[in-house]
PDB file of C-alpha atoms in Angstrom:
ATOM      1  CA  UNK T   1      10.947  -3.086  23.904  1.00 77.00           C
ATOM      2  CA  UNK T   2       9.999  -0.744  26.658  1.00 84.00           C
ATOM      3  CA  UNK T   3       6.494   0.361  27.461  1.00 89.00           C
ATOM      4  CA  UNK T   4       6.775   3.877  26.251  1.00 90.00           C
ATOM      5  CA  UNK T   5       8.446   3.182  23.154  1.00 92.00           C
ATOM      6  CA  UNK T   6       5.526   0.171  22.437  1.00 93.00           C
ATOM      7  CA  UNK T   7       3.025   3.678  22.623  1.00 95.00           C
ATOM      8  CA  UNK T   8       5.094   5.395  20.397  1.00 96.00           C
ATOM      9  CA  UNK T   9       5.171   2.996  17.758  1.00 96.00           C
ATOM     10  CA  UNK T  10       1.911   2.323  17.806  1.00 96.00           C
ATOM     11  CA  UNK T  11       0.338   5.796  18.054  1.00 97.00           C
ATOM     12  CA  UNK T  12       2.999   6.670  14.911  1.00 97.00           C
ATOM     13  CA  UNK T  13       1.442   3.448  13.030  1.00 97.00           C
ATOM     14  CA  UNK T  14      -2.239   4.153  13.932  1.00 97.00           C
ATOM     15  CA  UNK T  15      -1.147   7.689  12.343  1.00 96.00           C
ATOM     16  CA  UNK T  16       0.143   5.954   9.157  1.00 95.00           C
ATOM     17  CA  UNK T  17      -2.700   3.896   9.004  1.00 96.00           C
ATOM     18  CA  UNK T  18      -5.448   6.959   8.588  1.00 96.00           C
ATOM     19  CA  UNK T  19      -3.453   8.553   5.967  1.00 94.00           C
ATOM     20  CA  UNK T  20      -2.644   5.461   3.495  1.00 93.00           C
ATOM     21  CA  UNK T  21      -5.841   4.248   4.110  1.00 95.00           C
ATOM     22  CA  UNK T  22      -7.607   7.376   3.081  1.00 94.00           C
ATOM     23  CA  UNK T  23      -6.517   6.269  -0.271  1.00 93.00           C
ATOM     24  CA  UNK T  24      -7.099   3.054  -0.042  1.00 92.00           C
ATOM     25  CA  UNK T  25      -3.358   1.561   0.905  1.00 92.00           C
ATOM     26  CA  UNK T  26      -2.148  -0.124   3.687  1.00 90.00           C
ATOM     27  CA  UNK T  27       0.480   1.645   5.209  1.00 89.00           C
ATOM     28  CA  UNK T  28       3.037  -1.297   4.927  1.00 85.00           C
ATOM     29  CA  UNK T  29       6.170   1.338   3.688  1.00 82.00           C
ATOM     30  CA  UNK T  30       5.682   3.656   6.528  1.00 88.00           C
ATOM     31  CA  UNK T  31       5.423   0.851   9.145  1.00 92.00           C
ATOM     32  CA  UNK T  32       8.460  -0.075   8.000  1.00 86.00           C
ATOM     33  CA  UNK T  33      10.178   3.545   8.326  1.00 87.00           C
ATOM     34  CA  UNK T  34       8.815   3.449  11.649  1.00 92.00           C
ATOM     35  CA  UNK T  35      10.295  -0.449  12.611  1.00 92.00           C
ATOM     36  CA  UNK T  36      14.067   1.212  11.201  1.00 88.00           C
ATOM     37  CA  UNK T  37      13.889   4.547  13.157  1.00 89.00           C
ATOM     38  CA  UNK T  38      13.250   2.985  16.547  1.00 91.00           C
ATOM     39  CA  UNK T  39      15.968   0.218  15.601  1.00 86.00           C
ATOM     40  CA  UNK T  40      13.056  -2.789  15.132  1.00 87.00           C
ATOM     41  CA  UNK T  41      14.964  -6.294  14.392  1.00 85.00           C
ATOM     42  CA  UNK T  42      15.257  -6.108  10.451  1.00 82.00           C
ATOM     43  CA  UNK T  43      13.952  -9.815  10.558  1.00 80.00           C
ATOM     44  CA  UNK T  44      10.910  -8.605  12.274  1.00 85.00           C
ATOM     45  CA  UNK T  45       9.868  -5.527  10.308  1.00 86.00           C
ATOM     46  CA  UNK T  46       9.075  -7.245   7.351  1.00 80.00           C
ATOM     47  CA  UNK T  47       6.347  -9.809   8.287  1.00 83.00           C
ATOM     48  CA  UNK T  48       5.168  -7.532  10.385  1.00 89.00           C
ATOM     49  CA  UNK T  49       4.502  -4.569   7.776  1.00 87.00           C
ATOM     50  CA  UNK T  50       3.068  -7.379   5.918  1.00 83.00           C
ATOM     51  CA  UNK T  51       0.526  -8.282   8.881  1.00 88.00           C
ATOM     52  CA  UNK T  52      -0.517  -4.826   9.710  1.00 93.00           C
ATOM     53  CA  UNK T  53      -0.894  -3.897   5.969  1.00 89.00           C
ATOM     54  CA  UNK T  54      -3.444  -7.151   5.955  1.00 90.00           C
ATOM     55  CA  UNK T  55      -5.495  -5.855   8.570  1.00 94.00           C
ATOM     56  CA  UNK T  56      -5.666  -2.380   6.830  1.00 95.00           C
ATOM     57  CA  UNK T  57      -5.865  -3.146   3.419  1.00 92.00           C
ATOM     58  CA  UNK T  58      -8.803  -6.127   4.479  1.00 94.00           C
ATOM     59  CA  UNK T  59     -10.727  -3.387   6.300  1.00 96.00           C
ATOM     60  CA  UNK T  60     -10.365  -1.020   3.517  1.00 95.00           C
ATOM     61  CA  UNK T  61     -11.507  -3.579   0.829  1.00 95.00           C
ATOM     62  CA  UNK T  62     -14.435  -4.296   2.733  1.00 95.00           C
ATOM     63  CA  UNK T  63     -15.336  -0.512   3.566  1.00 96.00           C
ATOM     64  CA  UNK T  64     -14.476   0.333  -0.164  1.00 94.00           C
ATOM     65  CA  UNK T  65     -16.742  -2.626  -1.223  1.00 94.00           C
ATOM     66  CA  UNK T  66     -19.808  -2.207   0.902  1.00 94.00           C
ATOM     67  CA  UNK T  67     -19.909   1.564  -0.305  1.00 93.00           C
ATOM     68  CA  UNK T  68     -19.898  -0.069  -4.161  1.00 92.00           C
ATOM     69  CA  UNK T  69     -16.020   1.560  -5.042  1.00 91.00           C
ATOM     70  CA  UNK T  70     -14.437  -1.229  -6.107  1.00 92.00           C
ATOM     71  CA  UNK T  71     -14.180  -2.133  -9.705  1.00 93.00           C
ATOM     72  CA  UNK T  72     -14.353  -6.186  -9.364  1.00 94.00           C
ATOM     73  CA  UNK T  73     -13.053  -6.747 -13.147  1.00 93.00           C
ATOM     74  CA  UNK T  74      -9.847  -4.081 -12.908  1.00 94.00           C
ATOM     75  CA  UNK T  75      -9.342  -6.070  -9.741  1.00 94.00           C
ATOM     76  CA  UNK T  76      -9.299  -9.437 -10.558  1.00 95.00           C
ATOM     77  CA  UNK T  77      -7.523  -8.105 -13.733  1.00 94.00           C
ATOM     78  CA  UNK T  78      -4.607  -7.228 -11.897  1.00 93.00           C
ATOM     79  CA  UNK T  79      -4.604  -9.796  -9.079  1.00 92.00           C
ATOM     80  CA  UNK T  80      -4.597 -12.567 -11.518  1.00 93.00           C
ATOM     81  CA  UNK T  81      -0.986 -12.604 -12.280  1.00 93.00           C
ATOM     82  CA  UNK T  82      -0.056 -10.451  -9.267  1.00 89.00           C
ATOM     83  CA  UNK T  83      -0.658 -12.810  -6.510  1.00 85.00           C
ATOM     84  CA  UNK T  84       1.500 -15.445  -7.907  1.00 87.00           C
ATOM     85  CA  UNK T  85       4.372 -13.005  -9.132  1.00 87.00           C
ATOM     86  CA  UNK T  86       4.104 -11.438  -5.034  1.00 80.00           C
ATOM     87  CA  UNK T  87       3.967 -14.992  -3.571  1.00 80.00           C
ATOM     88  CA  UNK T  88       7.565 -15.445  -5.647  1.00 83.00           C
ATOM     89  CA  UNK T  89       8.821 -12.018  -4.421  1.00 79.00           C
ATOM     90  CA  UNK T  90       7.955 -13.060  -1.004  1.00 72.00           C
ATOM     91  CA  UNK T  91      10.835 -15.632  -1.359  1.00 75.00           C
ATOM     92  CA  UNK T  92      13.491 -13.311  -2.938  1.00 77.00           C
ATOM     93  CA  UNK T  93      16.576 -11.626  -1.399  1.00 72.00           C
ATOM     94  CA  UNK T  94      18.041  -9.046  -3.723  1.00 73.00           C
ATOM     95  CA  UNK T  95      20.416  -6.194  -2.119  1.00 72.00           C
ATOM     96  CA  UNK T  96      18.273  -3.225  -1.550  1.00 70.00           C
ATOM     97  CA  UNK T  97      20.686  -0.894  -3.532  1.00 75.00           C
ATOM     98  CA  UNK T  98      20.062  -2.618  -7.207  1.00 72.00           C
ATOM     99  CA  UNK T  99      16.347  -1.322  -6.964  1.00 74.00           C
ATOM    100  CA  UNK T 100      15.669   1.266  -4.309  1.00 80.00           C
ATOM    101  CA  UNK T 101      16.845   4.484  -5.210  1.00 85.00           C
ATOM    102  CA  UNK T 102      14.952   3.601  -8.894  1.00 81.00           C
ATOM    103  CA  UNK T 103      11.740   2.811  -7.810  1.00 82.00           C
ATOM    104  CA  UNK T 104      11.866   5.434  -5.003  1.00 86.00           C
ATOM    105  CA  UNK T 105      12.283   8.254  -8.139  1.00 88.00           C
ATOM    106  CA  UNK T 106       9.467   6.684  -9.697  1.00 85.00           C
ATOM    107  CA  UNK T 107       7.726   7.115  -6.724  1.00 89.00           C
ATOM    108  CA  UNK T 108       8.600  11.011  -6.213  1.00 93.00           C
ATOM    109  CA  UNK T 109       7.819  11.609  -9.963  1.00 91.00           C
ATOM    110  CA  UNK T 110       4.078  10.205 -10.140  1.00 89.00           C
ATOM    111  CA  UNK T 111       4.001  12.209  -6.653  1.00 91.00           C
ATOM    112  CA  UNK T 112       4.652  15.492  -8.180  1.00 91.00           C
ATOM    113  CA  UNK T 113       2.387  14.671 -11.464  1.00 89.00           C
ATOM    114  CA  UNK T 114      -0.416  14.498  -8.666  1.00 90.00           C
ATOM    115  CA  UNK T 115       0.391  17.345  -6.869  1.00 90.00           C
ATOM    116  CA  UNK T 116       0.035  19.437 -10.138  1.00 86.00           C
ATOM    117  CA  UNK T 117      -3.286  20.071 -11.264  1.00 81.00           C
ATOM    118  CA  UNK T 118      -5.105  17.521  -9.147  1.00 86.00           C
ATOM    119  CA  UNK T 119      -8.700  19.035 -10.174  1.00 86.00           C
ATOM    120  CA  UNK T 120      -7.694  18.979 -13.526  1.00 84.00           C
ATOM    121  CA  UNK T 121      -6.717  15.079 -13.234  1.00 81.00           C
ATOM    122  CA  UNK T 122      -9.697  14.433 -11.082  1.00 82.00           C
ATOM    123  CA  UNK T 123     -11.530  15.011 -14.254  1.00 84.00           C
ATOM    124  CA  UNK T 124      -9.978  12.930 -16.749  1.00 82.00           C
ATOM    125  CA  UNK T 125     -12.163  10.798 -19.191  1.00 86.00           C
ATOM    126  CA  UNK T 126     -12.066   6.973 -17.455  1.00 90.00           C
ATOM    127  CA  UNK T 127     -10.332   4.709 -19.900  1.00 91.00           C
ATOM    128  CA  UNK T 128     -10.833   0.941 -19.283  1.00 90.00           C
ATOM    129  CA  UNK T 129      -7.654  -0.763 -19.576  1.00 92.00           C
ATOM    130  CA  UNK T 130      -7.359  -4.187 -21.563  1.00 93.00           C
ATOM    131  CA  UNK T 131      -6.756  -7.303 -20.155  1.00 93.00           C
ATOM    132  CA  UNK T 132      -3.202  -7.617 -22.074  1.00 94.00           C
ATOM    133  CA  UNK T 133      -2.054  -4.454 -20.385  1.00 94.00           C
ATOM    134  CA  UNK T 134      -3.289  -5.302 -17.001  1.00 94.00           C
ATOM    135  CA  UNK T 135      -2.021  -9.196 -16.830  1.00 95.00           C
ATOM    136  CA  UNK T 136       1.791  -7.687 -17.165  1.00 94.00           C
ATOM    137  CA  UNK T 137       1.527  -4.904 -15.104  1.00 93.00           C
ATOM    138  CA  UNK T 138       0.159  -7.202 -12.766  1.00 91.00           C
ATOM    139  CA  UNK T 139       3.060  -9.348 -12.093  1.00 92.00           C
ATOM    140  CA  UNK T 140       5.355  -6.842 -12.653  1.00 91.00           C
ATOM    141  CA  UNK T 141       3.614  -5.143  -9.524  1.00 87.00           C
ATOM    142  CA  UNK T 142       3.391  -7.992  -7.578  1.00 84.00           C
ATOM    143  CA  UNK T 143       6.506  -8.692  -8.005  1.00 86.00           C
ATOM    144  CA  UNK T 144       7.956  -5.596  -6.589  1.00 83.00           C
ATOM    145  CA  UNK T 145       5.179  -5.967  -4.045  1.00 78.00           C
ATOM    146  CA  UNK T 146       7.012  -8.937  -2.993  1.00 76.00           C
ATOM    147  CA  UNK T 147      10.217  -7.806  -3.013  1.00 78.00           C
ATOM    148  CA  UNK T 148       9.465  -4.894  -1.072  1.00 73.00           C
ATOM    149  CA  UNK T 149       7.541  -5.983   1.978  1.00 66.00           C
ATOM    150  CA  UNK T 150       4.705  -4.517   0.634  1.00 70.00           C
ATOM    151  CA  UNK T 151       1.256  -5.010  -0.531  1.00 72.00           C
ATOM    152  CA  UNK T 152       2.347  -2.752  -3.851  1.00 80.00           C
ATOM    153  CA  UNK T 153      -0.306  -0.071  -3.699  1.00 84.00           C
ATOM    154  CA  UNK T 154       2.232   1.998  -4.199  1.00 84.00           C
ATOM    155  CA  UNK T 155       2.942   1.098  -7.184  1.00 87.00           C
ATOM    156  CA  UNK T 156      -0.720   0.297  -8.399  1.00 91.00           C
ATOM    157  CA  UNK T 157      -2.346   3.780  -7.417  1.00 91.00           C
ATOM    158  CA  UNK T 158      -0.476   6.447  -9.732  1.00 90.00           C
ATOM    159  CA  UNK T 159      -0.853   3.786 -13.068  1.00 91.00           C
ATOM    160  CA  UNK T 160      -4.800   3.818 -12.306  1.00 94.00           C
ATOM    161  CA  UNK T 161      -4.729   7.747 -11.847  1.00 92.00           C
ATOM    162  CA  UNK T 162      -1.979   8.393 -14.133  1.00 89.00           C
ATOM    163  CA  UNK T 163      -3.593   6.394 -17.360  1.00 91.00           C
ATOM    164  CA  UNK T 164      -7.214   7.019 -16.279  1.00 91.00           C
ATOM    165  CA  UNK T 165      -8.122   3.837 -16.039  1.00 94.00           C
ATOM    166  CA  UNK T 166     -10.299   4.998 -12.811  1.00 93.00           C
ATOM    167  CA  UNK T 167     -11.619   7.560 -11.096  1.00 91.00           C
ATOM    168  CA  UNK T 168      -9.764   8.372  -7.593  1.00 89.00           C
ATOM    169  CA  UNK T 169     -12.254   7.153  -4.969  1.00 91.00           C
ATOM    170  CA  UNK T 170     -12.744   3.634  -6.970  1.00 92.00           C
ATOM    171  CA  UNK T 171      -8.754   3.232  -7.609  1.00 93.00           C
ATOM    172  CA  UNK T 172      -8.547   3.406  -3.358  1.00 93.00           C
ATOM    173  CA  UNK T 173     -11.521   0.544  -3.608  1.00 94.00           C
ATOM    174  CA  UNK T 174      -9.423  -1.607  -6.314  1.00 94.00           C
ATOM    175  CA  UNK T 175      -5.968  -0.979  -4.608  1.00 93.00           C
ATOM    176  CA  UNK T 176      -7.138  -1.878  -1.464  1.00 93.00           C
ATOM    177  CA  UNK T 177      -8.564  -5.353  -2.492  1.00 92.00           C
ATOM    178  CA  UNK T 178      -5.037  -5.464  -4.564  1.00 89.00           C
ATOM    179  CA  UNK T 179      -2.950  -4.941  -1.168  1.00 87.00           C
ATOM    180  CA  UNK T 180      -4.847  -7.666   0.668  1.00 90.00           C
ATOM    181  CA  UNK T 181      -4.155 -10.444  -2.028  1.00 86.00           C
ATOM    182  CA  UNK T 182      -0.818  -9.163  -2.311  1.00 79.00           C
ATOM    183  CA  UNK T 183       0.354  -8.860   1.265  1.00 79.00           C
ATOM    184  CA  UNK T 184      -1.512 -12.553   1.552  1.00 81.00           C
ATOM    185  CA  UNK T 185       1.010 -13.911  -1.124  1.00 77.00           C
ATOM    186  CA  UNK T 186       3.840 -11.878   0.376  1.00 71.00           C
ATOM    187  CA  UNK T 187       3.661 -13.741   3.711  1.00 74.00           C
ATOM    188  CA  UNK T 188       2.707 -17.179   2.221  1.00 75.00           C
ATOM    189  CA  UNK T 189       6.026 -16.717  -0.335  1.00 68.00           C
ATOM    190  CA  UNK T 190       7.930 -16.061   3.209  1.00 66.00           C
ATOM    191  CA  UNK T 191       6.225 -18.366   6.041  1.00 64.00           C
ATOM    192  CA  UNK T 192       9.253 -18.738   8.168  1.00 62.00           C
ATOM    193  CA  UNK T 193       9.005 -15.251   8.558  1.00 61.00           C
ATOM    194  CA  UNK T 194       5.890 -15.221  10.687  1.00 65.00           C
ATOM    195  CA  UNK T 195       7.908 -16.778  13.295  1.00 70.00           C
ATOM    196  CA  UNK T 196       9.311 -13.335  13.667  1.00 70.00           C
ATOM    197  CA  UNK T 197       6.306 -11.892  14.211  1.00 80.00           C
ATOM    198  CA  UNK T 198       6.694  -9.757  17.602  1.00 83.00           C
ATOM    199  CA  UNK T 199       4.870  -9.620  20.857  1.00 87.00           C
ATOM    200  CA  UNK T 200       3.981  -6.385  20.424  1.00 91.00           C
ATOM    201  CA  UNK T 201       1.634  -7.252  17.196  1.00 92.00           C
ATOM    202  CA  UNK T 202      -1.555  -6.899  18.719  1.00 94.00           C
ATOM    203  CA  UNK T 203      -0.867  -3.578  20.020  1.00 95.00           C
ATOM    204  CA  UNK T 204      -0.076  -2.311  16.939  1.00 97.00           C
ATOM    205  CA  UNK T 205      -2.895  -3.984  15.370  1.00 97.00           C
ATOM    206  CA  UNK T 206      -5.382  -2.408  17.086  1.00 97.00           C
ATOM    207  CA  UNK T 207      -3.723   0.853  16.575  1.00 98.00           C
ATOM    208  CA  UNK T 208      -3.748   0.602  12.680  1.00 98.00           C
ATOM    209  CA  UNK T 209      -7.779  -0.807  12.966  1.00 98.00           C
ATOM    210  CA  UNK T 210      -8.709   2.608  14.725  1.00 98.00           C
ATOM    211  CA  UNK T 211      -6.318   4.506  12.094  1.00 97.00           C
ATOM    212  CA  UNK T 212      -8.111   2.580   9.250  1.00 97.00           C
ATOM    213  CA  UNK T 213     -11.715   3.040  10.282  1.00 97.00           C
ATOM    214  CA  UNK T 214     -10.742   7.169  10.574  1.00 96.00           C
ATOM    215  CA  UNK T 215      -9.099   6.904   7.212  1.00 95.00           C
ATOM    216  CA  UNK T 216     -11.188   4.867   4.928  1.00 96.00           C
ATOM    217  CA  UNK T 217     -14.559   7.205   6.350  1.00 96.00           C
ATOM    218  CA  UNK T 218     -12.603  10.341   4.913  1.00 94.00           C
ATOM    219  CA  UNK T 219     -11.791   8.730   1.412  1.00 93.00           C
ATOM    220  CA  UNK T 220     -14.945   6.960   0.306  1.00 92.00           C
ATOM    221  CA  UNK T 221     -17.132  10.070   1.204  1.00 83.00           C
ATOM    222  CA  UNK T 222     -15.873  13.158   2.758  1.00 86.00           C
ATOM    223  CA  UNK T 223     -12.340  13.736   0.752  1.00 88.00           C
ATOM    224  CA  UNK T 224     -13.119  15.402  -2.355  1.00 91.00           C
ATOM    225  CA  UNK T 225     -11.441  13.963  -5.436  1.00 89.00           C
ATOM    226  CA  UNK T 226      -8.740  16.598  -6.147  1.00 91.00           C
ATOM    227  CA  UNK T 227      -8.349  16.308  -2.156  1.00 91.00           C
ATOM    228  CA  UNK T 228      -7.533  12.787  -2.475  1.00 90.00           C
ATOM    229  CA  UNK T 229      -4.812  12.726  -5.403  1.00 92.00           C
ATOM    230  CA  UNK T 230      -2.928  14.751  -2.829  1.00 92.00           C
ATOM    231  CA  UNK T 231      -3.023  12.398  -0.325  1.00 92.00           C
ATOM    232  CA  UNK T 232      -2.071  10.019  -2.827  1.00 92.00           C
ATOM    233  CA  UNK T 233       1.014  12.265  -4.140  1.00 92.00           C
ATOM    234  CA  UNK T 234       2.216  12.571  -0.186  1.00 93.00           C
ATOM    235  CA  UNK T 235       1.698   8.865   0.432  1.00 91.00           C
ATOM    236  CA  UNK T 236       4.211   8.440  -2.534  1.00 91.00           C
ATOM    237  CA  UNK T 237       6.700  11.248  -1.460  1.00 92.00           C
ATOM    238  CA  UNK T 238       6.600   8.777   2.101  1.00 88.00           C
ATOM    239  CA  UNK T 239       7.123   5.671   0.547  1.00 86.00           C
ATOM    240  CA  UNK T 240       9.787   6.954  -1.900  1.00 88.00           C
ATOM    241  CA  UNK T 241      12.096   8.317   0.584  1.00 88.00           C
ATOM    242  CA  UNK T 242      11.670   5.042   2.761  1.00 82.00           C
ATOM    243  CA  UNK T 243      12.946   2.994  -0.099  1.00 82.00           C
ATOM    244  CA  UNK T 244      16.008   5.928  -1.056  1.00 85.00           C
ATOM    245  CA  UNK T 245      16.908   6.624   2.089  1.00 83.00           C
ATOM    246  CA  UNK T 246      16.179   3.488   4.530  1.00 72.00           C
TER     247      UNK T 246
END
């Protein structure tokens, strides 16, 4: 990999990582899109995505945390059955085209249910969800997270919005706690893969720790609510065409 394209990568991912981490995600599905456009080894992409999206989503959970966003019990809630479900993921091949263009839909429809209305949504009446609803949500989440390469914010987010069980600046603080466990499992359910881990990691480390410091400072205080379920909805339009269409 040449010098200029190394830059271009990692100004692209340092890009990625101030948007997704604005709402409290890692970044993991567009590092991915990135890896593919500039012809990354697929073996490589994967554990990488995985890496940077631990370095985001740890800095985000600890921003989110020290600024008191993150609802501990809907955390733990989730993670309980997640982490295990992701760390099984982690260690599954299935051919892309059995689940992709599905969960990519699912993706563009909870975008456009954000996009409409967002004030109106910011709004909503905070129902606490029940720890039988969470536990099975939270495998089936990790599991996709697993299979994926992901941390499964994704997936996490528009639920919490969607069924009001949070408010939007609190959902970044539990979904970016929810990444970190997750991408944790995803690499531990995979090892061998770290072996593939490129030269080129720190680089684009540091360029998703300088993305991630802009981002999280815009969504725990200056993004208004309605602002971020936007950012949310175009995070999701991202990540759905990278699973339909890569």
């Amino acid at each position: 990999m040449d010098a200029t394209t190394i830059v271009t990568i990692a100004v692209l991912m340092g890009l990625a990582a101030a948007l997704y981490s604005t709402v409290g995600h890692g970044g993991a599905s567009a590092y991915l899109a990135i890896m593919a456009i500039f012809a990354v080894a697929p073996e490589t992409m994967r554990p990488t995505a995985l890496a940077l999206n631990l370095i985001v989503a740890g800095l985000g959970s600890w921003r989110y945390w020290r600024a008191g966003q993150t609802n501990m019990k809907l955390l733990l809630l989730f993670a309980a059955t997640a982490v295990p479900a992701a760390f099984i993921g982690g260690g599954i091949m299935i051919a892309p085209e059995i689940y992709r263009p599905l969960v990519g839909a699912l993706l563009w429809a909870a975008a456009l249910r954000l996009f409409w209305q967002p004030s109106e949504l910011a709004q909503r009446e905070i129902r606490p969800v029940s720890a039988t609803v969470a536990l099975p949500v939270g495998a089936l989440l990790g599991l996709l997270a697993g299979l994926t390469g992901t941390g499964g914010g994704i997936f996490l987010s528009p639920l919490i919005i969607l069924f009001g069980w949070e408010d939007a600046r609190r959902t970044s603080g539990v979904v970016a706690g929810f990444i970190f466990v997750n991408s944790i499992a995803g690499l531990a359910g995979n090892v061998a893969s770290v072996r593939s881990l490129p030269a080129e990691l720190p680089f684009f480390a540091g360029a998703v720790v300088l993305g991630a410091l802009a981002g999280t400072w815009l969504g725990i205080g200056r993004l208004p609510k309605p602002r971020l379920l936007q950012g949310l909805g175009l995070v999701l339009v991202i990540a759905g065409a990278k699973l339909i269409f890569t």
